[in-house]
PDB file of C-alpha atoms and ligand atoms in Angstrom:
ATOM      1  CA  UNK A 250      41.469 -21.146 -69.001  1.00 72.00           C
ATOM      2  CA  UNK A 251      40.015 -23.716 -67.168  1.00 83.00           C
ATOM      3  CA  UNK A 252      37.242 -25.836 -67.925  1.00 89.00           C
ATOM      4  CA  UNK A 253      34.566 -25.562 -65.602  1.00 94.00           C
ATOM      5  CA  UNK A 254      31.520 -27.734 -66.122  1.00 95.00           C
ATOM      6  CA  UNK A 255      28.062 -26.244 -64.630  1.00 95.00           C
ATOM      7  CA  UNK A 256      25.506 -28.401 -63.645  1.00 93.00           C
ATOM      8  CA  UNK A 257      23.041 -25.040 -62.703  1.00 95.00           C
ATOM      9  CA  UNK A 258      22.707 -26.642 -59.404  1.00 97.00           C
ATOM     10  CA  UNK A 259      19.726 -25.222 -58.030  1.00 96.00           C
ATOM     11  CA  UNK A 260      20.791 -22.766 -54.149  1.00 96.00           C
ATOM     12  CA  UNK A 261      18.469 -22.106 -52.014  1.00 94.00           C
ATOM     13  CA  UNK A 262      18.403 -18.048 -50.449  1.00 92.00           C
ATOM     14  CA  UNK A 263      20.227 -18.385 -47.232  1.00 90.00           C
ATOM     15  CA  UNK A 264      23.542 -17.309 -48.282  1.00 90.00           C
ATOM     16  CA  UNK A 265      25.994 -14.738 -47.382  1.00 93.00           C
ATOM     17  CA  UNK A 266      27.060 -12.496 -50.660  1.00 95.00           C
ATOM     18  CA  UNK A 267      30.608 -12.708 -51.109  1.00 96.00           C
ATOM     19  CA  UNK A 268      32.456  -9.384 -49.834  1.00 96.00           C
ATOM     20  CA  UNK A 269      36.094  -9.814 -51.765  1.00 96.00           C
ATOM     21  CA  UNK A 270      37.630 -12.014 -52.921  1.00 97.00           C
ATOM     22  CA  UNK A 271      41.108 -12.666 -51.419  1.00 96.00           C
ATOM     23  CA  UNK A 272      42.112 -16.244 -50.991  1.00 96.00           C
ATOM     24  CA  UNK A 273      41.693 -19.765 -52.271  1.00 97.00           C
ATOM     25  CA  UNK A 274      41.019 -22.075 -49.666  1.00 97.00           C
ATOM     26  CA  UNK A 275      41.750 -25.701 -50.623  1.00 97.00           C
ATOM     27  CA  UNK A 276      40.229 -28.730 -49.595  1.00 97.00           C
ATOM     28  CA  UNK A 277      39.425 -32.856 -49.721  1.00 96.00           C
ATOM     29  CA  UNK A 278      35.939 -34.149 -50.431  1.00 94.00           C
ATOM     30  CA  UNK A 279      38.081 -36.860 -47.132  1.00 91.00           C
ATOM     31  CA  UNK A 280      35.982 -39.960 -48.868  1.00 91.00           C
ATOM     32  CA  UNK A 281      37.908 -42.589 -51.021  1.00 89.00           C
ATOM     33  CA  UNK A 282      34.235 -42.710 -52.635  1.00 90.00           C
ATOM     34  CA  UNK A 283      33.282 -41.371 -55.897  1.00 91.00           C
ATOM     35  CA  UNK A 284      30.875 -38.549 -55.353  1.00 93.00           C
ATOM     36  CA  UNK A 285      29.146 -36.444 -58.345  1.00 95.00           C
ATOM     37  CA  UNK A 286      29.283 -32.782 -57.290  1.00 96.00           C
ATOM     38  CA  UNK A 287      25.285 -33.318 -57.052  1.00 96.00           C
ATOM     39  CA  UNK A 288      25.981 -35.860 -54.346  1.00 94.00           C
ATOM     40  CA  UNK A 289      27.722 -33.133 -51.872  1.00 95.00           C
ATOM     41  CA  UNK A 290      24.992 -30.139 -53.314  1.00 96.00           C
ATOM     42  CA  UNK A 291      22.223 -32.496 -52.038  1.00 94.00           C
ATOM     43  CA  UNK A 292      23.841 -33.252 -49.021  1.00 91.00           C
ATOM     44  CA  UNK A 293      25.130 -29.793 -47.982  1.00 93.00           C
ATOM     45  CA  UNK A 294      21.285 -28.712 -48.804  1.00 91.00           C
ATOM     46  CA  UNK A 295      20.304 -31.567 -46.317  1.00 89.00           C
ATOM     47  CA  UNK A 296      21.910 -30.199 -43.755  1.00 86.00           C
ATOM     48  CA  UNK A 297      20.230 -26.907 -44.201  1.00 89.00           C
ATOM     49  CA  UNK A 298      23.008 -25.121 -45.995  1.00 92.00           C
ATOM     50  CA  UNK A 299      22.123 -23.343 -49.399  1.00 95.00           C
ATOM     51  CA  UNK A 300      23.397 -26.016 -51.276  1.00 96.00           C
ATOM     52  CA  UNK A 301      27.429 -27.258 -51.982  1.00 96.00           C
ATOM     53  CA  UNK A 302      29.761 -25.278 -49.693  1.00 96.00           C
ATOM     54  CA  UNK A 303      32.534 -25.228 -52.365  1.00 97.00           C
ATOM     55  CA  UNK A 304      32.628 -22.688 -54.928  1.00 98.00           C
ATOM     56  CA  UNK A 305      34.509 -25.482 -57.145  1.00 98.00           C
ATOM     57  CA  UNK A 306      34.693 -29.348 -56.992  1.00 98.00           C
ATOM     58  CA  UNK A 307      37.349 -31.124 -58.879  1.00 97.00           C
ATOM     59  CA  UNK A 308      37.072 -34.545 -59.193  1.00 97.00           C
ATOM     60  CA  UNK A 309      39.465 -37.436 -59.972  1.00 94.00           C
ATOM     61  CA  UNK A 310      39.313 -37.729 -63.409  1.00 92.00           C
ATOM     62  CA  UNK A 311      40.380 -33.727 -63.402  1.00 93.00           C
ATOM     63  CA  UNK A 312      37.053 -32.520 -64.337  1.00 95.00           C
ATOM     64  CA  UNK A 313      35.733 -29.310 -62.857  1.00 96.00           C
ATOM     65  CA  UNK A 314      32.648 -28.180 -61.499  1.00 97.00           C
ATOM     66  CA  UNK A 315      30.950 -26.015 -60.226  1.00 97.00           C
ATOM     67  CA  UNK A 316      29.908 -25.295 -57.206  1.00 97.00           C
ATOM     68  CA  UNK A 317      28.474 -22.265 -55.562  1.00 97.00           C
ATOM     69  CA  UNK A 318      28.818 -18.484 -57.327  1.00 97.00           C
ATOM     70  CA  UNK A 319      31.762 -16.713 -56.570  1.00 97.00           C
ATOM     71  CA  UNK A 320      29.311 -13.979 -55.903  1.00 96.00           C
ATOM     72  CA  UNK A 321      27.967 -16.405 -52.878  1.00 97.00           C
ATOM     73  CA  UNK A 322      30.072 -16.841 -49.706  1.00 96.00           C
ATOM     74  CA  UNK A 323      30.860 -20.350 -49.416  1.00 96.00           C
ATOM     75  CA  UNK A 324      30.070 -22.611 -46.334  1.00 95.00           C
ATOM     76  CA  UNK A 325      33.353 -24.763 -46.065  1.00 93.00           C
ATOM     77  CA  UNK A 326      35.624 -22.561 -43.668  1.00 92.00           C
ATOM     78  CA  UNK A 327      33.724 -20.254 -41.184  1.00 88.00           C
ATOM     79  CA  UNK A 328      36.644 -17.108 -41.044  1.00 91.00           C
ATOM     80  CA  UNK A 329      36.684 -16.832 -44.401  1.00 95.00           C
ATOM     81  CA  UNK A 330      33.832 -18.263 -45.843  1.00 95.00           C
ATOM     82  CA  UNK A 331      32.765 -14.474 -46.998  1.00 95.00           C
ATOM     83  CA  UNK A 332      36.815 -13.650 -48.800  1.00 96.00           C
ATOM     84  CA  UNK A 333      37.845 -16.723 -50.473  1.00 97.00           C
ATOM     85  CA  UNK A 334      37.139 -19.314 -52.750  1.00 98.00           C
ATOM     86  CA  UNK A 335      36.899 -22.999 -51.319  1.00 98.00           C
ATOM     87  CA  UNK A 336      37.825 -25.710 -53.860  1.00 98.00           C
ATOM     88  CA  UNK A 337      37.685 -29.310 -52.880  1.00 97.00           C
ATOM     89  CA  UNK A 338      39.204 -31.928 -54.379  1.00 97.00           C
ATOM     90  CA  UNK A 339      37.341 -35.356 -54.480  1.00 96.00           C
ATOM     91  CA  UNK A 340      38.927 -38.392 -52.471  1.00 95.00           C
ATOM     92  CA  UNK A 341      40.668 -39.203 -48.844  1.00 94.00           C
ATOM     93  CA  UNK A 342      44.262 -37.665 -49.381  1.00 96.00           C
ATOM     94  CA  UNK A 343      44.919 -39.211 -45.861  1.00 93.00           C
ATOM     95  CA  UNK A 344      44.937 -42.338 -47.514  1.00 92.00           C
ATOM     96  CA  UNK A 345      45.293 -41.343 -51.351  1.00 94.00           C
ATOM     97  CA  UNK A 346      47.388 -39.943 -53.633  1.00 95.00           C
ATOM     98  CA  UNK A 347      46.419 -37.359 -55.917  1.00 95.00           C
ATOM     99  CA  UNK A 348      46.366 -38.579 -59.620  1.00 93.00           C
ATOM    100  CA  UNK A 349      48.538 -36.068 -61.727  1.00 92.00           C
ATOM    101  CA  UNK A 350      45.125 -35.426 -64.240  1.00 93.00           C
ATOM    102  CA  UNK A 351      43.447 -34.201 -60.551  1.00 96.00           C
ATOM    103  CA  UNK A 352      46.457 -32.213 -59.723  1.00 95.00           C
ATOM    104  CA  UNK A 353      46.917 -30.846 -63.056  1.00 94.00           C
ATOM    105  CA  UNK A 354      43.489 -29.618 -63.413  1.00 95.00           C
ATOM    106  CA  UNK A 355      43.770 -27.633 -59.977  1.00 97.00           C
ATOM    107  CA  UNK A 356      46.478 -25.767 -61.067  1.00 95.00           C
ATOM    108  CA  UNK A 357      44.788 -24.719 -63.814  1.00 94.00           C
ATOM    109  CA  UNK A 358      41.769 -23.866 -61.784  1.00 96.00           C
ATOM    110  CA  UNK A 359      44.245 -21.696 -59.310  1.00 96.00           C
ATOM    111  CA  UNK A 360      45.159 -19.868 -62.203  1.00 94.00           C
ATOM    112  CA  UNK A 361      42.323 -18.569 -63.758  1.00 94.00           C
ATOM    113  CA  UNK A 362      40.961 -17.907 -60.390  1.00 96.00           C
ATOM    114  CA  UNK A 363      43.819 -16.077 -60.154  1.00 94.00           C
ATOM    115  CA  UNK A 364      43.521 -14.124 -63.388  1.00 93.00           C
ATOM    116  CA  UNK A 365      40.396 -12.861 -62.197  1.00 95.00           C
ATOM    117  CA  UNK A 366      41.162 -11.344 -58.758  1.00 95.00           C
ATOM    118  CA  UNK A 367      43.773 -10.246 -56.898  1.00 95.00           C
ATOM    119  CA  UNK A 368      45.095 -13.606 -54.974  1.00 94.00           C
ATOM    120  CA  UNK A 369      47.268 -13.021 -52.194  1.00 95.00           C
ATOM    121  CA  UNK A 370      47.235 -16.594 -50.370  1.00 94.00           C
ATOM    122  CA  UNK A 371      46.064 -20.110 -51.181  1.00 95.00           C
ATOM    123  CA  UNK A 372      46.032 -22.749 -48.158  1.00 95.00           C
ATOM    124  CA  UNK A 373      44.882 -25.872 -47.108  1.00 95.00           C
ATOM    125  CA  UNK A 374      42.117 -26.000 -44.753  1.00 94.00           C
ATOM    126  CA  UNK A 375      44.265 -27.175 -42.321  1.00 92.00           C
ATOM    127  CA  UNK A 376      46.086 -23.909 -42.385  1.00 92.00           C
ATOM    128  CA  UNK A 377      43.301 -22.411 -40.944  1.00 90.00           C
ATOM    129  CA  UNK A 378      41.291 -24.810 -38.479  1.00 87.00           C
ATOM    130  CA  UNK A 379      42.773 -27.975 -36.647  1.00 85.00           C
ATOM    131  CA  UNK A 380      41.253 -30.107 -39.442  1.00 88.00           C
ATOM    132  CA  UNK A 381      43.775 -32.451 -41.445  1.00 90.00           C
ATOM    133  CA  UNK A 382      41.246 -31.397 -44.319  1.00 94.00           C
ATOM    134  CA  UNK A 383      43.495 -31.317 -47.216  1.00 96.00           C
ATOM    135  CA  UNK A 384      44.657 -34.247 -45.935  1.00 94.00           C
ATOM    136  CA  UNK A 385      48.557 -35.257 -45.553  1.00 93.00           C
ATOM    137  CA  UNK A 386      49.095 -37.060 -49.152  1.00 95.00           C
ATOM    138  CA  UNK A 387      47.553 -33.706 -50.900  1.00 96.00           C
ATOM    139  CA  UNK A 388      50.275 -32.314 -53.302  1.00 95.00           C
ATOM    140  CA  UNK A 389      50.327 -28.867 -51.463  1.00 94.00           C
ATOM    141  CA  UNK A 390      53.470 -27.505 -52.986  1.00 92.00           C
ATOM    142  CA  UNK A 391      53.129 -28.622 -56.056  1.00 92.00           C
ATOM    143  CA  UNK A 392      49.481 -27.216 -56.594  1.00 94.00           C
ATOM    144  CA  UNK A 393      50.689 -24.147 -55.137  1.00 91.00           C
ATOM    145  CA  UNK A 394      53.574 -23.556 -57.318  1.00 87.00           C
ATOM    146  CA  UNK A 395      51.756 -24.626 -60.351  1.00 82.00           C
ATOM    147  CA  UNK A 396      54.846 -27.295 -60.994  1.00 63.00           C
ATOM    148  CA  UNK A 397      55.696 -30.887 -60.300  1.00 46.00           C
ATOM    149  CA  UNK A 398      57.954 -31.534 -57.529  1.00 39.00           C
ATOM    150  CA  UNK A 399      57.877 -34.038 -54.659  1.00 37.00           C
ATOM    151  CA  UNK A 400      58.162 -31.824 -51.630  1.00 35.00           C
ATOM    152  CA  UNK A 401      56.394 -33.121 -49.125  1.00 36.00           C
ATOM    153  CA  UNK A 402      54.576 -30.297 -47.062  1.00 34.00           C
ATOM    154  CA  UNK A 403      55.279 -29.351 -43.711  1.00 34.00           C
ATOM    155  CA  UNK A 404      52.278 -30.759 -41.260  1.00 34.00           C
ATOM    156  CA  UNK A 405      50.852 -27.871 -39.656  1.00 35.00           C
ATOM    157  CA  UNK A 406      49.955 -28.704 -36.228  1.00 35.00           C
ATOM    158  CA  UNK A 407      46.245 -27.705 -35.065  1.00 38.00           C
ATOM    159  CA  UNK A 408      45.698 -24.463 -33.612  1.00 34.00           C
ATOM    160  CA  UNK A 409      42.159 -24.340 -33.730  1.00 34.00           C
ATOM    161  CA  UNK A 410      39.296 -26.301 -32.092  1.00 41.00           C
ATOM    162  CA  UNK A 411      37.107 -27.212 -34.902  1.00 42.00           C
ATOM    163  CA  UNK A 412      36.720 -30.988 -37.004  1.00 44.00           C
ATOM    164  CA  UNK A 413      37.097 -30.785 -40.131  1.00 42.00           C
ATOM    165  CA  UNK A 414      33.376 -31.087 -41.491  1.00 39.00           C
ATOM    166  CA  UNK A 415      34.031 -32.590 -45.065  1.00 37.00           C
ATOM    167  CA  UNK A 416      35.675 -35.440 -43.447  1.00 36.00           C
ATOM    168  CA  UNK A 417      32.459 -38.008 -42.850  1.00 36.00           C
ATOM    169  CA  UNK A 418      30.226 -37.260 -45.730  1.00 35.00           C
ATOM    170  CA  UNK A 419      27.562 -39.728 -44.697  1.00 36.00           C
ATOM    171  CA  UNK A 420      25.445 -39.593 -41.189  1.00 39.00           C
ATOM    172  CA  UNK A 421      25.532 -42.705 -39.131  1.00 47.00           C
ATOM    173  CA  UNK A 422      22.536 -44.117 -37.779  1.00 54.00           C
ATOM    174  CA  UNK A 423      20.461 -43.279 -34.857  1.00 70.00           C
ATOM    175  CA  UNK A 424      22.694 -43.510 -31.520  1.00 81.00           C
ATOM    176  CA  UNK A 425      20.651 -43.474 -27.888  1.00 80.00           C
ATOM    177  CA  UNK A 426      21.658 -46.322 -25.622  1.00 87.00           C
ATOM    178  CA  UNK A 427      24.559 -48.072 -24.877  1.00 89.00           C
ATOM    179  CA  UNK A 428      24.193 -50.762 -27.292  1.00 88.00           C
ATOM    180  CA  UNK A 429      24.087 -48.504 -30.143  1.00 86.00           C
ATOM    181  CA  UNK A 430      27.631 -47.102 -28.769  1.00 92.00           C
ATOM    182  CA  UNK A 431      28.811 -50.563 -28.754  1.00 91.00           C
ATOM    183  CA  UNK A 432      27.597 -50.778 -32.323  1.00 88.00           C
ATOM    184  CA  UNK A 433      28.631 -47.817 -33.878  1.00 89.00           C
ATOM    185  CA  UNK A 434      32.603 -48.270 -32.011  1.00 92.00           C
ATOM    186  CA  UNK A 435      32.151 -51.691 -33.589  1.00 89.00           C
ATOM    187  CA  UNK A 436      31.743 -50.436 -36.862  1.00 87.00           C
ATOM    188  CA  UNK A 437      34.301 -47.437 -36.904  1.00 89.00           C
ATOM    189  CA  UNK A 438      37.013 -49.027 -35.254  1.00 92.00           C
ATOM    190  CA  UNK A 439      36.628 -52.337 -35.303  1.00 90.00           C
ATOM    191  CA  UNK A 440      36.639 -52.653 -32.130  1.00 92.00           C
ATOM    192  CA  UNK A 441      34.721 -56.144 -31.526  1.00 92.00           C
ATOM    193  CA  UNK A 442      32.669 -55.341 -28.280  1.00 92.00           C
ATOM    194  CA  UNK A 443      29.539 -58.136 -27.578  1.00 90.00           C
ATOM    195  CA  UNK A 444      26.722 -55.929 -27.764  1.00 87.00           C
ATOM    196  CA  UNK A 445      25.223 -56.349 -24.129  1.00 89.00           C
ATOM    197  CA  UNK A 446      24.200 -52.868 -23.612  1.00 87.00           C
ATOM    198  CA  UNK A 447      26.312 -52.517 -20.419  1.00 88.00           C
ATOM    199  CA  UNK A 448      29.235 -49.878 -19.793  1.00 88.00           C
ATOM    200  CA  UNK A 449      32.201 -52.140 -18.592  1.00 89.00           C
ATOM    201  CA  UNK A 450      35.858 -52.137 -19.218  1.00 90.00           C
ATOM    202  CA  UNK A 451      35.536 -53.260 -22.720  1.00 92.00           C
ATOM    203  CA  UNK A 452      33.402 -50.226 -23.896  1.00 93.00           C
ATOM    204  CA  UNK A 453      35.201 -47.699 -22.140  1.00 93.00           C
ATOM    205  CA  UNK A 454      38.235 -49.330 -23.905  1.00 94.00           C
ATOM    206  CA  UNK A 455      36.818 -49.061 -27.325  1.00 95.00           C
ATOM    207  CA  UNK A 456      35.847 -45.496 -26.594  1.00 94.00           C
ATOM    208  CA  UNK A 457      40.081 -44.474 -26.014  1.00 94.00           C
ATOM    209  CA  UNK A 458      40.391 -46.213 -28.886  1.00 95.00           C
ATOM    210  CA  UNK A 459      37.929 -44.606 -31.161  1.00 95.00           C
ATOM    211  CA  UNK A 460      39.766 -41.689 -29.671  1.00 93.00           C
ATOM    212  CA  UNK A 461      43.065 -41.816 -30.434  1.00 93.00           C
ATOM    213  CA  UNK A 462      42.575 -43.684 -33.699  1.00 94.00           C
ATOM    214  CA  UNK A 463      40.946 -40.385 -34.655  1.00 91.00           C
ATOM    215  CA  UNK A 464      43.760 -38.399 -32.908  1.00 90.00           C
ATOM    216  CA  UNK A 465      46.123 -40.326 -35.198  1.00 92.00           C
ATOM    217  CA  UNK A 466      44.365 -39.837 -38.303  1.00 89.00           C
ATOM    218  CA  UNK A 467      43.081 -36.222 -38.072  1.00 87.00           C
ATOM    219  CA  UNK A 468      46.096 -35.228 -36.436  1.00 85.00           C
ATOM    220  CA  UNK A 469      48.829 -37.066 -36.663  1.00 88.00           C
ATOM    221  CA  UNK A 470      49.497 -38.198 -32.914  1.00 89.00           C
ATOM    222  CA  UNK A 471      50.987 -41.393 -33.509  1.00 92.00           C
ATOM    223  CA  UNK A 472      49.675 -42.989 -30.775  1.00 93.00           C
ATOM    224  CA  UNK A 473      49.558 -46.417 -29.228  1.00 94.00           C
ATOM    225  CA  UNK A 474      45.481 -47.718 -30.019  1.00 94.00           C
ATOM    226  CA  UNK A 475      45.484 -49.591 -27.078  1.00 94.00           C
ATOM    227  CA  UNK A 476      42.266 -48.244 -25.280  1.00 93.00           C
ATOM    228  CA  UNK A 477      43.951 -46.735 -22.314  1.00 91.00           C
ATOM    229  CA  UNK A 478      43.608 -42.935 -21.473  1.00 87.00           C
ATOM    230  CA  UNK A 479      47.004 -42.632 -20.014  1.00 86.00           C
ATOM    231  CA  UNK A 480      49.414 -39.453 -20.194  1.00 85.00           C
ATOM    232  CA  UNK A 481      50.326 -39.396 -23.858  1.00 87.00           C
ATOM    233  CA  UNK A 482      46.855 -39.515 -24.918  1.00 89.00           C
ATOM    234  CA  UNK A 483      45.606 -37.044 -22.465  1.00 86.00           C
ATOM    235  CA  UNK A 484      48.405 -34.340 -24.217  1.00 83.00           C
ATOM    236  CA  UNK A 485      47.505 -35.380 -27.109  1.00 87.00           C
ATOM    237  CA  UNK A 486      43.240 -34.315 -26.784  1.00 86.00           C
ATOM    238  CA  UNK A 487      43.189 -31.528 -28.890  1.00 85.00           C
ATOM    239  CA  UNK A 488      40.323 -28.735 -27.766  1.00 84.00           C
ATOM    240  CA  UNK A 489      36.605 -28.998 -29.180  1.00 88.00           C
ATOM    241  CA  UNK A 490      34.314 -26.515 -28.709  1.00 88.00           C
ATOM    242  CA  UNK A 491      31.161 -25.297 -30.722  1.00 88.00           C
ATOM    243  CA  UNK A 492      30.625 -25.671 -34.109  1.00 87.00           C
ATOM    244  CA  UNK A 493      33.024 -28.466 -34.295  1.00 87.00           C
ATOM    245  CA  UNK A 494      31.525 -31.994 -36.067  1.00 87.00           C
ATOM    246  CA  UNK A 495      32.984 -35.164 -36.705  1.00 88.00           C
ATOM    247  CA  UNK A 496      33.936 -38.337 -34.818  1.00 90.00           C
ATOM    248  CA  UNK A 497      35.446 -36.942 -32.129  1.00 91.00           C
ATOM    249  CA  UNK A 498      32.546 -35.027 -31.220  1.00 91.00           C
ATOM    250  CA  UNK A 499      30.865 -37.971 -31.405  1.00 92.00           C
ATOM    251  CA  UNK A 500      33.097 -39.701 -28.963  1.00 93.00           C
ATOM    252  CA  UNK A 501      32.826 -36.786 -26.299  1.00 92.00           C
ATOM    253  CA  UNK A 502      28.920 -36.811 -26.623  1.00 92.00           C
ATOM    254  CA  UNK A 503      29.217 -40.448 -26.245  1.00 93.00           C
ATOM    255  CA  UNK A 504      31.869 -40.216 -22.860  1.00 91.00           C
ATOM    256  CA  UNK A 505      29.183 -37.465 -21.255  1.00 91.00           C
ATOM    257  CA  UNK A 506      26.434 -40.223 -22.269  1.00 91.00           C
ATOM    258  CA  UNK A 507      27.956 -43.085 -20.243  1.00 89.00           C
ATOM    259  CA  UNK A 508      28.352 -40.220 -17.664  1.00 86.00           C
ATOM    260  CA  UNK A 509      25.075 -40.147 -17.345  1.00 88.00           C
ATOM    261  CA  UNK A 510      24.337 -37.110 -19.349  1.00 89.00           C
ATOM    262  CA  UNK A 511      21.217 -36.799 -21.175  1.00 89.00           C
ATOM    263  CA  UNK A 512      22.310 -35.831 -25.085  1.00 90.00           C
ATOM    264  CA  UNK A 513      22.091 -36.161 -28.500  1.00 88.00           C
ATOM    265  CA  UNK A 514      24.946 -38.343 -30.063  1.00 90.00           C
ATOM    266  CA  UNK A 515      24.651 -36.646 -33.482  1.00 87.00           C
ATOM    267  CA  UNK A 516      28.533 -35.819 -34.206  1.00 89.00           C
ATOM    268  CA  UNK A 517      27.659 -32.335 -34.288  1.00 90.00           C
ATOM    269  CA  UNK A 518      28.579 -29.690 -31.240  1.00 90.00           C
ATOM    270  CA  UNK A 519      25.875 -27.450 -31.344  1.00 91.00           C
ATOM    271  CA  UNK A 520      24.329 -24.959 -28.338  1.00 91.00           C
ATOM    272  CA  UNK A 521      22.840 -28.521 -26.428  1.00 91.00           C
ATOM    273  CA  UNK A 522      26.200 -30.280 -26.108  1.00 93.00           C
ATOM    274  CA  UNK A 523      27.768 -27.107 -25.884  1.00 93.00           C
ATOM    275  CA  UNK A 524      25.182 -27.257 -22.335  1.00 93.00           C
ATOM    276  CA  UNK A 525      25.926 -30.310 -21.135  1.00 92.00           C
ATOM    277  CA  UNK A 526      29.641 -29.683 -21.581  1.00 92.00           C
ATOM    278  CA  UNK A 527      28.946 -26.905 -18.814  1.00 91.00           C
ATOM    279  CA  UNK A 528      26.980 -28.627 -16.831  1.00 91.00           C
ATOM    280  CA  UNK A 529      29.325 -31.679 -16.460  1.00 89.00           C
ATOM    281  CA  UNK A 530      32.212 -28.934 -15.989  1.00 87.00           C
ATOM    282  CA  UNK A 531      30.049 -26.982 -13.574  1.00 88.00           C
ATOM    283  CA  UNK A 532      29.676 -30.981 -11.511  1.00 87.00           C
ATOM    284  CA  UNK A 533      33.532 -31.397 -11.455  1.00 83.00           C
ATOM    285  CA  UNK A 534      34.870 -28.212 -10.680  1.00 83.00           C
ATOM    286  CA  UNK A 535      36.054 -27.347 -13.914  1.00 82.00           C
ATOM    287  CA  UNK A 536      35.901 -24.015 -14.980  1.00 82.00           C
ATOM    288  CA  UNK A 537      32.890 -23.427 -17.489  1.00 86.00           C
ATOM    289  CA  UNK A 538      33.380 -22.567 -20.328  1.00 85.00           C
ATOM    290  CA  UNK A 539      31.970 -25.270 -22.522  1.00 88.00           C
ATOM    291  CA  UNK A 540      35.372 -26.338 -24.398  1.00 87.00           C
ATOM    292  CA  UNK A 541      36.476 -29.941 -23.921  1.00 88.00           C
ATOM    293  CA  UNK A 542      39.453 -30.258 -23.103  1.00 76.00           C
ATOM    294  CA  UNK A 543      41.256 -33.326 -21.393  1.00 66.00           C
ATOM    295  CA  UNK A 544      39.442 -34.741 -18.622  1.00 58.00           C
ATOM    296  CA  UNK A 545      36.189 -36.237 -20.361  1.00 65.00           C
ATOM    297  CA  UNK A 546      37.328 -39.884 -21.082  1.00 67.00           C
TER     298      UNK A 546
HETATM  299 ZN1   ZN B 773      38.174 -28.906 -45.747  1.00 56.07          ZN
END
C-alpha cells in the first residue's frame, strides 16, 4: 500500500463524476520549482477548474498526495479525463531526472491503484496529446514495469494538436502592444530586442525563435534557433487548434497581433483566437477552419 497523504483540499461543484476507471494517465508538474500540491489546487481553482486536475501528486521527496477523488473526473487530459486516473509527478523531466525515492514511490502508487481496479493501460500524457508532458528524462519503462532498468523510452511523435497545459504553471504578465512582445520574447528566450515598440526585423526574428526553441523543447525538432522561418521550420509547425495553451499559442496570437489582428495574447486558444484564426484564413485564402497550421509566421 501506498502512502497517500490528504490535505482535504477543499473542490468546488463543477466536476464531471468519474464513469470507470480504466487507465492511469501519467504526468510532470514541467516546473524545476518546488510546488506543494496546494500550490497547483489553488491554481487549477484560479483558472476556474474545481480545484487540482490530478487525482494524485507525487512530489520529489516521494511523498504522495492527494489530489482530486477518484470518484471525480480529473481535468488534466480532455479524452479521458472521465476513465483514468492522472498522476503528476513534480519537476521539469525535460530537464530533470527523476530521483529514485520519486520513482519508487510511483510505482507503488501504480500498484495499489492497480489493486483496486481493473488497469488495462498506463501512459504518458504524451501518448495521448502532442504534449512532451511526461517529459523526455521521465523513467517511463521503469515506472511502468515496476523495476529499475535504464531503457530509455521511445519518443512518441505528436499526433495531436493540443500544448501540454501543465507545462507553464505561472501566467505571464499583461501582453497588448508591441513593446510588451518585445518584453515578454526578451524574457523567455533571451532574445535581447531594444524595446522600441516597433515591428522590424529584429522582433519578427525573436518571434521564429521563440518558435522553434519551443518546437525543440516540446517536441523535439532539433532545430537551428536562428530566427528564420525557412523550410525546416515550416515542417516542423506542428497543428494548434482550440483548447490548446502554452507558449506556442502565445506566439501565434502574438504573429496575428503584428498582423494587425485585434486579440488577446493570453497563451490560451479559446473560441476568440479560434475567430481571428478564421478571419485571417478567410483574408489569405486559406481554407477556414480555424487550425494553425504553417503559414502564420
Ligand atoms: Zn501532462
Amino acid at each position: 500500500m501506498a502512502n497517500i497523504i490528504d490535505t482535504n483540499l477543499q473542490f468546488n461543484s463543477n466536476y464531471s463524476k468519474m464513469k470507470t476507471v480504466e487507465g492511469i494517465l501519467l504526468h510532470h508538474s514541467g516546473v524545476t520549482v518546488l510546488q506543494t500540491v496546494e500550490t497547483i489546487h489553488n491554481y487549477h481553482k484560479n483558472k476556474g477548474w474545481a480545484g487540482i486536475g490530478y487525482h494524485y501528486y507525487v512530489r520529489k521527496d516521494g511523498s504522495i498526495y492527494k489530489g482530486r477523488p477518484e470518484t471525480m473526473a480529473g481535468a488534466h487530459c480532455p479524452s479521458v479525463n472521465s476513465t483514468s486516473i492522472g498522476i503528476c509527478a513534480e519537476g521539469d523531466f525535460n530537464t530533470e531526472t527523476m530521483s529514485e525515492i520519486q520513482k519508487q514511490a510511483i510505482i507503488d502508487l501504480i500498484a495499489d491503484i492497480k489493486s483496486r481496479y481493473n488497469i488495462t493501460y498506463v501512459k504518458g500524457h504524451r501518448d495521448i496529446l502532442a504534449t512532451s508532458c511526461p517529459g523526455n528524462n521521465y523513467p517511463f519503462n521503469e515506472i511502468v514495469n515496476g523495476t529499475a532498468n535504464n531503457t530509455t523510452p521511445e519518443q512518441t511523435p505528436p499526433t495531436e494538436t493540443n500544448e501540454d497545459k501543465s507545462s507553464d504553471i505561472f501566467n505571464d504578465g499583461l501582453v497588448n502592444c508591441i513593446y510588451d512582445i518585445q518584453e515578454w520574447l526578451n524574457r523567455h528566450y533571451n532574445t535581447g530586442l531594444a524595446l522600441d515598440n516597433i515591428y522590424g526585423t529584429n522582433t519578427h526574428k525573436a518571434l521564429v525563435k521563440g518558435l522553434q526553441t519551443e518546437l525543440n523543447k516540446q517536441y523535439n525538432k532539433g532545430l537551428a534557433v536562428d530566427g528564420i522561418f525557412g523550410m525546416n521550420t515550416k515542417n516542423a509547425c506542428i497543428n494548434v487548434r482550440q483548447g490548446a495553451e502554452g507558449n506556442i499559442t502565445m506566439l501565434i496570437q502574438m504573429a496575428l497581433f503584428i498582423k494587425g489582428y485585434n486579440l488577446s495574447m493570453d497563451k490560451k486558444f479559446g473560441s476568440d483566437t479560434a475567430r481571428i484564426v478564421k478571419q485571417f484564413q478567410s483574408d489569405n485564402g486559406l481554407s477556414v477552419d480555424g487550425i494553425v497550421r504553417q503559414k502564420y509566421f
